[in-house]
PDB file of C-alpha atoms in Angstrom:
ATOM      1  CA  MET A   1      -0.352   0.008   0.130  1.00 47.00           C
ATOM      2  CA  ARG A   2       0.828   3.186  -1.079  1.00 64.00           C
ATOM      3  CA  ILE A   3       2.556   5.234   2.304  1.00 73.00           C
ATOM      4  CA  GLN A   4       0.266   8.474   2.604  1.00 87.00           C
ATOM      5  CA  ARG A   5       1.596  11.635   3.145  1.00 89.00           C
ATOM      6  CA  GLU A   6       0.022  12.816   6.760  1.00 92.00           C
ATOM      7  CA  GLN A   7       1.156   8.999   8.186  1.00 92.00           C
ATOM      8  CA  VAL A   8       4.563  10.099   7.490  1.00 94.00           C
ATOM      9  CA  VAL A   9       4.426  13.383   9.725  1.00 95.00           C
ATOM     10  CA  ARG A  10       2.819  11.579  12.481  1.00 95.00           C
ATOM     11  CA  GLU A  11       5.490   8.754  12.203  1.00 95.00           C
ATOM     12  CA  ALA A  12       8.523  11.952  11.838  1.00 96.00           C
ATOM     13  CA  LEU A  13       6.537  13.068  14.942  1.00 97.00           C
ATOM     14  CA  ALA A  14       6.924  10.343  17.139  1.00 97.00           C
ATOM     15  CA  LEU A  15      10.329   9.999  16.314  1.00 96.00           C
ATOM     16  CA  LEU A  16      10.597  13.727  16.667  1.00 96.00           C
ATOM     17  CA  ASP A  17       9.776  12.810  20.856  1.00 94.00           C
ATOM     18  CA  GLU A  18      12.067   9.528  20.747  1.00 93.00           C
ATOM     19  CA  ALA A  19      15.295  11.171  19.362  1.00 93.00           C
ATOM     20  CA  GLY A  20      15.327  14.758  19.193  1.00 92.00           C
ATOM     21  CA  ILE A  21      15.192  17.562  16.286  1.00 93.00           C
ATOM     22  CA  GLU A  22      18.862  15.207  15.247  1.00 93.00           C
ATOM     23  CA  GLY A  23      17.755  12.569  15.645  1.00 94.00           C
ATOM     24  CA  VAL A  24      15.150  12.575  12.865  1.00 95.00           C
ATOM     25  CA  THR A  25      16.843  12.184   9.437  1.00 93.00           C
ATOM     26  CA  MET A  26      15.071  10.576   6.106  1.00 92.00           C
ATOM     27  CA  ARG A  27      16.551   7.192   6.354  1.00 92.00           C
ATOM     28  CA  LYS A  28      15.219   6.314  10.443  1.00 94.00           C
ATOM     29  CA  LEU A  29      12.381   7.378   9.513  1.00 94.00           C
ATOM     30  CA  ALA A  30      12.357   5.394   6.611  1.00 92.00           C
ATOM     31  CA  GLN A  31      13.835   2.232   8.581  1.00 92.00           C
ATOM     32  CA  ARG A  32      10.654   3.400  10.832  1.00 92.00           C
ATOM     33  CA  LEU A  33       8.041   3.009   7.777  1.00 90.00           C
ATOM     34  CA  GLU A  34       9.206   0.455   6.707  1.00 89.00           C
ATOM     35  CA  ILE A  35       9.813   1.463   2.799  1.00 87.00           C
ATOM     36  CA  GLN A  36      12.181   2.430   1.037  1.00 84.00           C
ATOM     37  CA  ALA A  37      14.160   5.873   1.089  1.00 79.00           C
ATOM     38  CA  PRO A  38      12.731   6.820  -2.374  1.00 79.00           C
ATOM     39  CA  SER A  39       9.371   6.630  -0.738  1.00 81.00           C
ATOM     40  CA  LEU A  40       9.507   9.133   1.061  1.00 85.00           C
ATOM     41  CA  TYR A  41      11.080  11.722  -1.718  1.00 86.00           C
ATOM     42  CA  TRP A  42       7.447  11.417  -3.268  1.00 85.00           C
ATOM     43  CA  HIS A  43       6.157  13.553  -0.212  1.00 88.00           C
ATOM     44  CA  PHE A  44       8.926  15.264   0.846  1.00 90.00           C
ATOM     45  CA  ALA A  45      12.064  16.672  -1.315  1.00 90.00           C
ATOM     46  CA  ASN A  46      15.087  16.576   1.879  1.00 91.00           C
ATOM     47  CA  LYS A  47      14.760  17.124   5.622  1.00 92.00           C
ATOM     48  CA  GLN A  48      13.921  20.939   5.758  1.00 93.00           C
ATOM     49  CA  ALA A  49      10.650  19.612   3.484  1.00 94.00           C
ATOM     50  CA  LEU A  50       9.523  17.134   6.070  1.00 95.00           C
ATOM     51  CA  LEU A  51      10.453  19.688   8.786  1.00 95.00           C
ATOM     52  CA  ASP A  52       7.821  21.848   7.534  1.00 96.00           C
ATOM     53  CA  GLY A  53       5.196  19.756   7.374  1.00 95.00           C
ATOM     54  CA  MET A  54       6.339  18.788  10.407  1.00 97.00           C
ATOM     55  CA  ALA A  55       5.433  21.978  12.138  1.00 97.00           C
ATOM     56  CA  ASP A  56       2.566  22.418  10.561  1.00 96.00           C
ATOM     57  CA  ALA A  57       0.952  19.793  11.635  1.00 97.00           C
ATOM     58  CA  LEU A  58       2.134  21.366  14.701  1.00 97.00           C
ATOM     59  CA  VAL A  59       0.034  24.013  14.894  1.00 97.00           C
ATOM     60  CA  GLU A  60      -2.850  22.343  13.634  1.00 96.00           C
ATOM     61  CA  PRO A  61      -5.234  22.330  16.556  1.00 97.00           C
ATOM     62  CA  VAL A  62      -4.356  25.938  17.331  1.00 98.00           C
ATOM     63  CA  ALA A  63      -7.029  29.494  16.790  1.00 97.00           C
ATOM     64  CA  ARG A  64      -9.708  26.138  15.524  1.00 96.00           C
ATOM     65  CA  ASP A  65     -12.272  28.366  17.267  1.00 94.00           C
ATOM     66  CA  VAL A  66     -11.397  32.155  17.593  1.00 94.00           C
ATOM     67  CA  GLU A  67     -14.344  34.594  18.191  1.00 93.00           C
ATOM     68  CA  PRO A  68     -14.128  37.656  16.325  1.00 88.00           C
ATOM     69  CA  THR A  69     -16.302  39.216  18.770  1.00 92.00           C
ATOM     70  CA  ARG A  70     -13.732  38.952  21.696  1.00 96.00           C
ATOM     71  CA  PRO A  71     -11.150  41.402  22.735  1.00 97.00           C
ATOM     72  CA  TRP A  72      -8.617  41.862  20.492  1.00 97.00           C
ATOM     73  CA  ASP A  73      -6.469  41.782  23.674  1.00 97.00           C
ATOM     74  CA  GLU A  74      -7.910  38.706  24.601  1.00 97.00           C
ATOM     75  CA  VAL A  75      -8.117  37.047  21.329  1.00 98.00           C
ATOM     76  CA  LEU A  76      -4.138  37.816  21.633  1.00 98.00           C
ATOM     77  CA  ARG A  77      -3.357  36.535  24.609  1.00 98.00           C
ATOM     78  CA  ARG A  78      -5.266  32.537  23.442  1.00 98.00           C
ATOM     79  CA  VAL A  79      -3.720  32.340  20.937  1.00 98.00           C
ATOM     80  CA  ALA A  80      -0.368  32.856  22.127  1.00 98.00           C
ATOM     81  CA  GLY A  81      -1.549  30.142  24.750  1.00 98.00           C
ATOM     82  CA  GLU A  82      -2.649  27.558  22.352  1.00 98.00           C
ATOM     83  CA  LEU A  83       0.686  28.045  20.118  1.00 98.00           C
ATOM     84  CA  ARG A  84       3.033  27.481  23.120  1.00 98.00           C
ATOM     85  CA  ARG A  85       0.720  24.334  24.171  1.00 97.00           C
ATOM     86  CA  ALA A  86       1.126  23.319  20.597  1.00 98.00           C
ATOM     87  CA  LEU A  87       5.259  24.211  20.351  1.00 97.00           C
ATOM     88  CA  LEU A  88       5.392  22.437  24.168  1.00 96.00           C
ATOM     89  CA  SER A  89       3.748  19.380  23.064  1.00 95.00           C
ATOM     90  CA  ARG A  90       6.480  18.015  21.290  1.00 95.00           C
ATOM     91  CA  ARG A  91      10.120  17.192  21.751  1.00 94.00           C
ATOM     92  CA  ASP A  92      11.976  20.047  19.936  1.00 94.00           C
ATOM     93  CA  GLY A  93       8.631  21.704  18.479  1.00 96.00           C
ATOM     94  CA  ALA A  94      10.178  24.947  18.850  1.00 96.00           C
ATOM     95  CA  ARG A  95      13.327  24.221  17.276  1.00 96.00           C
ATOM     96  CA  VAL A  96      10.621  22.294  14.897  1.00 96.00           C
ATOM     97  CA  PHE A  97       8.585  25.440  14.101  1.00 96.00           C
ATOM     98  CA  ALA A  98      11.178  27.561  14.112  1.00 95.00           C
ATOM     99  CA  GLY A  99      13.009  29.070  10.870  1.00 81.00           C
ATOM    100  CA  THR A 100       9.934  27.662   8.536  1.00 88.00           C
ATOM    101  CA  TYR A 101       8.611  29.882   6.236  1.00 86.00           C
ATOM    102  CA  ILE A 102       5.768  28.374   4.672  1.00 89.00           C
ATOM    103  CA  VAL A 103       1.631  28.738   3.912  1.00 93.00           C
ATOM    104  CA  THR A 104      -0.399  26.175   4.537  1.00 95.00           C
ATOM    105  CA  GLU A 105      -4.213  26.438   6.046  1.00 96.00           C
ATOM    106  CA  ASN A 106      -3.569  26.309   9.780  1.00 96.00           C
ATOM    107  CA  ILE A 107      -0.562  29.157   9.392  1.00 96.00           C
ATOM    108  CA  LEU A 108      -2.536  31.283   7.660  1.00 97.00           C
ATOM    109  CA  ARG A 109      -5.604  30.576  10.260  1.00 97.00           C
ATOM    110  CA  VAL A 110      -3.515  31.528  12.997  1.00 98.00           C
ATOM    111  CA  SER A 111      -1.838  34.567  11.058  1.00 97.00           C
ATOM    112  CA  GLU A 112      -5.370  35.553  10.501  1.00 97.00           C
ATOM    113  CA  ALA A 113      -6.455  35.291  13.452  1.00 98.00           C
ATOM    114  CA  LEU A 114      -3.399  37.702  15.349  1.00 98.00           C
ATOM    115  CA  MET A 115      -3.976  39.977  12.466  1.00 98.00           C
ATOM    116  CA  GLY A 116      -7.974  40.195  12.523  1.00 97.00           C
ATOM    117  CA  ALA A 117      -8.042  41.409  15.900  1.00 97.00           C
ATOM    118  CA  LEU A 118      -5.803  43.790  15.771  1.00 98.00           C
ATOM    119  CA  ARG A 119      -6.635  45.539  12.723  1.00 97.00           C
ATOM    120  CA  ARG A 120     -10.353  45.222  13.999  1.00 97.00           C
ATOM    121  CA  ALA A 121      -9.315  47.166  17.025  1.00 97.00           C
ATOM    122  CA  GLY A 122      -7.829  49.781  14.438  1.00 97.00           C
ATOM    123  CA  ALA A 123      -4.767  48.888  13.731  1.00 97.00           C
ATOM    124  CA  SER A 124      -2.503  50.131  10.431  1.00 97.00           C
ATOM    125  CA  SER A 125      -1.481  46.375   8.431  1.00 97.00           C
ATOM    126  CA  ARG A 126       2.067  46.906   8.987  1.00 97.00           C
ATOM    127  CA  VAL A 127       1.185  46.780  13.252  1.00 97.00           C
ATOM    128  CA  ALA A 128      -0.681  43.867  12.302  1.00 98.00           C
ATOM    129  CA  ALA A 129       1.888  42.105  10.232  1.00 98.00           C
ATOM    130  CA  TRP A 130       4.433  42.764  12.971  1.00 98.00           C
ATOM    131  CA  GLY A 131       2.453  43.157  16.344  1.00 98.00           C
ATOM    132  CA  SER A 132       1.685  39.887  15.254  1.00 98.00           C
ATOM    133  CA  PHE A 133       4.742  38.228  14.201  1.00 97.00           C
ATOM    134  CA  SER A 134       6.784  39.952  16.822  1.00 98.00           C
ATOM    135  CA  LEU A 135       4.282  37.185  19.048  1.00 98.00           C
ATOM    136  CA  VAL A 136       4.966  34.744  17.257  1.00 98.00           C
ATOM    137  CA  TYR A 137       8.548  34.966  17.688  1.00 97.00           C
ATOM    138  CA  TYR A 138       8.464  35.482  21.699  1.00 98.00           C
ATOM    139  CA  VAL A 139       6.263  32.663  21.987  1.00 98.00           C
ATOM    140  CA  ILE A 140       9.088  31.269  20.036  1.00 98.00           C
ATOM    141  CA  GLY A 141      11.503  31.768  22.244  1.00 97.00           C
ATOM    142  CA  PHE A 142       9.774  31.485  25.269  1.00 97.00           C
ATOM    143  CA  SER A 143       9.685  27.815  24.238  1.00 97.00           C
ATOM    144  CA  MET A 144      13.144  26.875  23.145  1.00 94.00           C
ATOM    145  CA  GLU A 145      14.256  28.201  26.083  1.00 93.00           C
ATOM    146  CA  GLU A 146      11.682  26.035  28.874  1.00 92.00           C
ATOM    147  CA  GLN A 147      11.567  23.016  26.720  1.00 91.00           C
ATOM    148  CA  ALA A 148      15.914  23.424  27.665  1.00 88.00           C
ATOM    149  CA  LEU A 149      14.465  22.708  30.991  1.00 86.00           C
ATOM    150  CA  ASP A 150      12.882  19.776  30.338  1.00 79.00           C
ATOM    151  CA  PRO A 151      13.565  16.381  31.392  1.00 78.00           C
ATOM    152  CA  ARG A 152      10.958  14.930  30.162  1.00 75.00           C
ATOM    153  CA  PHE A 153      12.473  15.884  26.585  1.00 72.00           C
ATOM    154  CA  ASN A 154      15.351  17.636  27.264  1.00 74.00           C
ATOM    155  CA  PRO A 155      17.899  13.913  28.053  1.00 73.00           C
ATOM    156  CA  GLU A 156      20.392  16.339  29.509  1.00 77.00           C
ATOM    157  CA  PRO A 157      18.360  19.429  30.574  1.00 76.00           C
ATOM    158  CA  VAL A 158      19.962  23.066  32.321  1.00 78.00           C
ATOM    159  CA  ASP A 159      21.185  22.250  36.033  1.00 84.00           C
ATOM    160  CA  LEU A 160      20.647  25.216  36.940  1.00 86.00           C
ATOM    161  CA  PRO A 161      21.491  24.960  40.141  1.00 86.00           C
ATOM    162  CA  ARG A 162      24.094  24.365  38.883  1.00 89.00           C
ATOM    163  CA  GLY A 163      23.964  27.863  36.779  1.00 88.00           C
ATOM    164  CA  ARG A 164      22.994  29.767  39.989  1.00 89.00           C
ATOM    165  CA  ALA A 165      26.348  28.705  41.507  1.00 92.00           C
ATOM    166  CA  ARG A 166      27.726  29.809  38.834  1.00 92.00           C
ATOM    167  CA  PHE A 167      26.552  33.354  38.697  1.00 91.00           C
ATOM    168  CA  ALA A 168      26.573  33.219  42.466  1.00 90.00           C
ATOM    169  CA  SER A 169      30.993  32.557  41.837  1.00 93.00           C
ATOM    170  CA  PHE A 170      31.531  36.428  40.165  1.00 94.00           C
ATOM    171  CA  PRO A 171      31.825  39.245  42.526  1.00 92.00           C
ATOM    172  CA  GLN A 172      28.696  40.686  43.856  1.00 92.00           C
ATOM    173  CA  GLU A 173      30.571  44.436  43.205  1.00 94.00           C
ATOM    174  CA  ARG A 174      30.841  44.081  39.630  1.00 95.00           C
ATOM    175  CA  PHE A 175      27.659  42.536  38.592  1.00 94.00           C
ATOM    176  CA  PRO A 176      24.948  43.601  41.812  1.00 95.00           C
ATOM    177  CA  HIS A 177      21.638  44.234  40.433  1.00 96.00           C
ATOM    178  CA  VAL A 178      22.155  40.710  38.107  1.00 94.00           C
ATOM    179  CA  LEU A 179      23.771  38.959  41.609  1.00 94.00           C
ATOM    180  CA  ALA A 180      20.812  40.859  43.046  1.00 94.00           C
ATOM    181  CA  ALA A 181      17.796  39.476  40.876  1.00 95.00           C
ATOM    182  CA  LEU A 182      19.239  35.548  41.253  1.00 93.00           C
ATOM    183  CA  ASP A 183      15.397  34.939  43.147  1.00 94.00           C
ATOM    184  CA  ASP A 184      13.996  36.281  39.928  1.00 95.00           C
ATOM    185  CA  ILE A 185      16.670  34.721  37.405  1.00 93.00           C
ATOM    186  CA  PHE A 186      15.898  31.380  37.936  1.00 92.00           C
ATOM    187  CA  ASP A 187      12.222  31.372  39.387  1.00 92.00           C
ATOM    188  CA  THR A 188      10.722  28.157  38.086  1.00 90.00           C
ATOM    189  CA  ASP A 189       7.194  29.773  37.592  1.00 94.00           C
ATOM    190  CA  LEU A 190       7.430  29.773  33.986  1.00 94.00           C
ATOM    191  CA  ASP A 191       3.347  29.994  33.557  1.00 96.00           C
ATOM    192  CA  THR A 192       3.664  33.072  35.356  1.00 97.00           C
ATOM    193  CA  ARG A 193       6.784  34.463  32.908  1.00 97.00           C
ATOM    194  CA  PHE A 194       5.110  33.628  30.378  1.00 98.00           C
ATOM    195  CA  ALA A 195       1.994  35.962  30.953  1.00 98.00           C
ATOM    196  CA  PHE A 196       4.665  38.493  32.188  1.00 98.00           C
ATOM    197  CA  GLY A 197       6.502  38.368  28.847  1.00 98.00           C
ATOM    198  CA  LEU A 198       3.389  37.867  27.240  1.00 98.00           C
ATOM    199  CA  GLU A 199       1.094  40.995  28.644  1.00 98.00           C
ATOM    200  CA  ARG A 200       4.507  43.540  27.937  1.00 97.00           C
ATOM    201  CA  LEU A 201       4.389  42.655  23.929  1.00 98.00           C
ATOM    202  CA  LEU A 202       0.263  43.900  24.590  1.00 98.00           C
ATOM    203  CA  THR A 203       0.974  46.654  26.420  1.00 97.00           C
ATOM    204  CA  GLY A 204       3.493  47.826  23.389  1.00 97.00           C
ATOM    205  CA  LEU A 205       0.637  46.891  20.772  1.00 97.00           C
ATOM    206  CA  ARG A 206      -2.070  49.085  22.864  1.00 97.00           C
ATOM    207  CA  ALA A 207       0.503  51.994  22.811  1.00 96.00           C
ATOM    208  CA  ASP A 208      -0.293  51.739  19.239  1.00 95.00           C
ATOM    209  CA  LEU A 209      -3.945  51.813  18.267  1.00 95.00           C
ATOM    210  CA  PRO A 210      -6.640  54.353  18.015  1.00 91.00           C
ATOM    211  CA  GLY A 211      -7.368  56.539  21.410  1.00 77.00           C
ATOM    212  CA  ALA A 212      -4.068  55.651  23.034  1.00 65.00           C
ATOM    213  CA  SER A 213      -3.122  57.432  25.672  1.00 55.00           C
ATOM    214  CA  LEU A 214       0.246  59.749  25.134  1.00 47.00           C
ATOM    215  CA  SER A 215       0.820  60.359  28.621  1.00 40.00           C
TER     216      SER A 215
END
């Protein structure tokens, strides 16, 4: 039976969970599917094309039922949260998605949800486009750092106690503000930290909307 594109992507994501992004190769995937490697190239010309397909599958559940009548900032919070959860659902999910420039129904739906919310609030096309991309970049970067700390997905997660000890070994008089903030730097409440950064982005976008106070 001829292998289907959706089956290839599904198995590639399973391989991603097992081996990480470096372990996803066309050869290993072909072995997993019990087919010859040339059969994969019928669907994906190379590994980057495969990663593009995986990235598209990752965001399949994002922005599925956004209500356009809701306030713009509520929509952006919701879509950002859904995108973060989608990227965290797979090992190295954020790394797979980062740097992909694909045009698919899933990608356009997410973009339309973000840009549409801003445009309806009165934002210019530039503010809507650049603001939406800035939000997506924030989610990708935060999720990538988050996965580096997660032992479920990273066989060698960042050693936070060791990192803190390394910080603390530097002279207080040279880096007083950094060392005074160690509790905050190494705070592992990632949900709160994510919300903090997201709210600062929303505050900046709010300033570019009609009627924003200049004081």
